[in-house]
Amino acid sequence: MALTEMVEECVKNLVSEPDAVTVDENNDRGTMVYNVTVAPNDVGRVIGKDGRVVSAIRQMISAAGSKAGKRTVVKINAD
């Protein structure tokens, strides 16, 4: 599974509006940046209390990325 698909599936399982989730992948000087856009009312669910949920997502993607030899960054945006 590609990292983009992994990010998308993970976030879609957390939100109340999965159809509003989009993930854009950009390569910024050797670092893969994943810009995740969700509905405004789902931002809190994706970030979680004290940022714990988004931190877990970032750790998971970072581990998968390092296994593939890539540095990764996950950013959350409201629609």
mmCIF file of C-alpha atoms in Angstrom:
data_model
loop_
_atom_site.group_PDB
_atom_site.id
_atom_site.type_symbol
_atom_site.label_atom_id
_atom_site.label_comp_id
_atom_site.label_asym_id
_atom_site.label_seq_id
_atom_site.Cartn_x
_atom_site.Cartn_y
_atom_site.Cartn_z
ATOM 1 C CA MET A 1 0.000 0.000 0.000
ATOM 2 C CA ALA A 2 1.341 3.424 -0.941
ATOM 3 C CA LEU A 3 1.845 5.963 1.826
ATOM 4 C CA THR A 4 -0.754 8.308 0.327
ATOM 5 C CA GLU A 5 -3.365 5.559 0.448
ATOM 6 C CA MET A 6 -2.338 4.695 4.003
ATOM 7 C CA VAL A 7 -2.818 8.291 5.159
ATOM 8 C CA GLU A 8 -6.162 8.544 3.362
ATOM 9 C CA GLU A 9 -7.561 5.281 4.769
ATOM 10 C CA CYS A 10 -6.426 6.115 8.285
ATOM 11 C CA VAL A 11 -8.060 9.557 8.245
ATOM 12 C CA LYS A 12 -11.252 8.374 6.510
ATOM 13 C CA ASN A 13 -11.825 5.876 9.324
ATOM 14 C CA LEU A 14 -11.729 8.693 11.890
ATOM 15 C CA VAL A 15 -14.026 11.314 10.370
ATOM 16 C CA SER A 16 -17.790 11.663 10.044
ATOM 17 C CA GLU A 17 -17.529 12.878 6.420
ATOM 18 C CA PRO A 18 -15.087 10.499 4.679
ATOM 19 C CA ASP A 19 -16.026 11.799 1.222
ATOM 20 C CA ALA A 20 -14.570 15.210 2.146
ATOM 21 C CA VAL A 21 -11.101 13.775 2.846
ATOM 22 C CA THR A 22 -8.400 14.504 0.273
ATOM 23 C CA VAL A 23 -4.674 13.820 0.478
ATOM 24 C CA ASP A 24 -2.178 15.673 -1.706
ATOM 25 C CA GLU A 25 1.392 14.401 -1.894
ATOM 26 C CA ASN A 26 4.263 16.815 -2.586
ATOM 27 C CA ASN A 27 7.997 16.236 -2.680
ATOM 28 C CA ASP A 28 9.802 19.077 -0.890
ATOM 29 C CA ARG A 29 13.597 18.640 -1.101
ATOM 30 C CA GLY A 30 13.515 14.903 -0.466
ATOM 31 C CA THR A 31 10.736 15.007 2.118
ATOM 32 C CA MET A 32 7.303 13.677 1.224
ATOM 33 C CA VAL A 33 4.668 16.143 2.472
ATOM 34 C CA TYR A 34 1.101 14.857 2.805
ATOM 35 C CA ASN A 35 -1.479 17.665 2.971
ATOM 36 C CA VAL A 36 -4.671 16.186 4.381
ATOM 37 C CA THR A 37 -7.857 18.209 3.919
ATOM 38 C CA VAL A 38 -10.938 17.331 5.980
ATOM 39 C CA ALA A 39 -14.325 18.924 6.640
ATOM 40 C CA PRO A 40 -14.163 21.744 9.225
ATOM 41 C CA ASN A 41 -16.216 19.794 11.774
ATOM 42 C CA ASP A 42 -13.802 16.826 11.532
ATOM 43 C CA VAL A 43 -10.564 18.700 12.241
ATOM 44 C CA GLY A 44 -10.892 18.109 15.989
ATOM 45 C CA ARG A 45 -11.376 14.384 15.486
ATOM 46 C CA VAL A 46 -8.260 14.089 13.353
ATOM 47 C CA ILE A 47 -6.103 16.197 15.678
ATOM 48 C CA GLY A 48 -7.443 14.625 18.876
ATOM 49 C CA LYS A 49 -6.972 15.670 22.478
ATOM 50 C CA ASP A 50 -3.601 17.411 22.851
ATOM 51 C CA GLY A 51 -2.770 16.325 19.285
ATOM 52 C CA ARG A 52 -2.507 12.650 20.207
ATOM 53 C CA VAL A 53 -4.389 11.290 17.194
ATOM 54 C CA VAL A 54 -2.462 13.290 14.606
ATOM 55 C CA SER A 55 0.761 12.433 16.421
ATOM 56 C CA ALA A 56 -0.051 8.723 16.135
ATOM 57 C CA ILE A 57 -0.831 9.134 12.426
ATOM 58 C CA ARG A 58 2.470 10.959 11.916
ATOM 59 C CA GLN A 59 4.422 8.254 13.757
ATOM 60 C CA MET A 60 2.798 5.499 11.719
ATOM 61 C CA ILE A 61 3.497 7.251 8.403
ATOM 62 C CA SER A 62 7.023 8.133 9.507
ATOM 63 C CA ALA A 63 7.741 4.479 10.337
ATOM 64 C CA ALA A 64 6.324 3.292 7.019
ATOM 65 C CA GLY A 65 8.219 6.018 5.184
ATOM 66 C CA SER A 66 11.535 5.249 6.844
ATOM 67 C CA LYS A 67 11.119 1.608 5.892
ATOM 68 C CA ALA A 68 10.815 2.810 2.290
ATOM 69 C CA GLY A 69 13.750 5.222 2.755
ATOM 70 C CA LYS A 70 11.625 8.397 2.742
ATOM 71 C CA ARG A 71 11.216 11.274 5.191
ATOM 72 C CA THR A 72 7.576 12.239 5.718
ATOM 73 C CA VAL A 73 5.483 15.127 7.038
ATOM 74 C CA VAL A 74 1.699 15.034 7.558
ATOM 75 C CA LYS A 75 -0.218 18.339 7.649
ATOM 76 C CA ILE A 76 -3.925 18.679 8.492
ATOM 77 C CA ASN A 77 -6.031 21.393 6.805
ATOM 78 C CA ALA A 78 -9.708 22.334 7.073
ATOM 79 C CA ASP A 79 -11.729 22.444 3.848
#
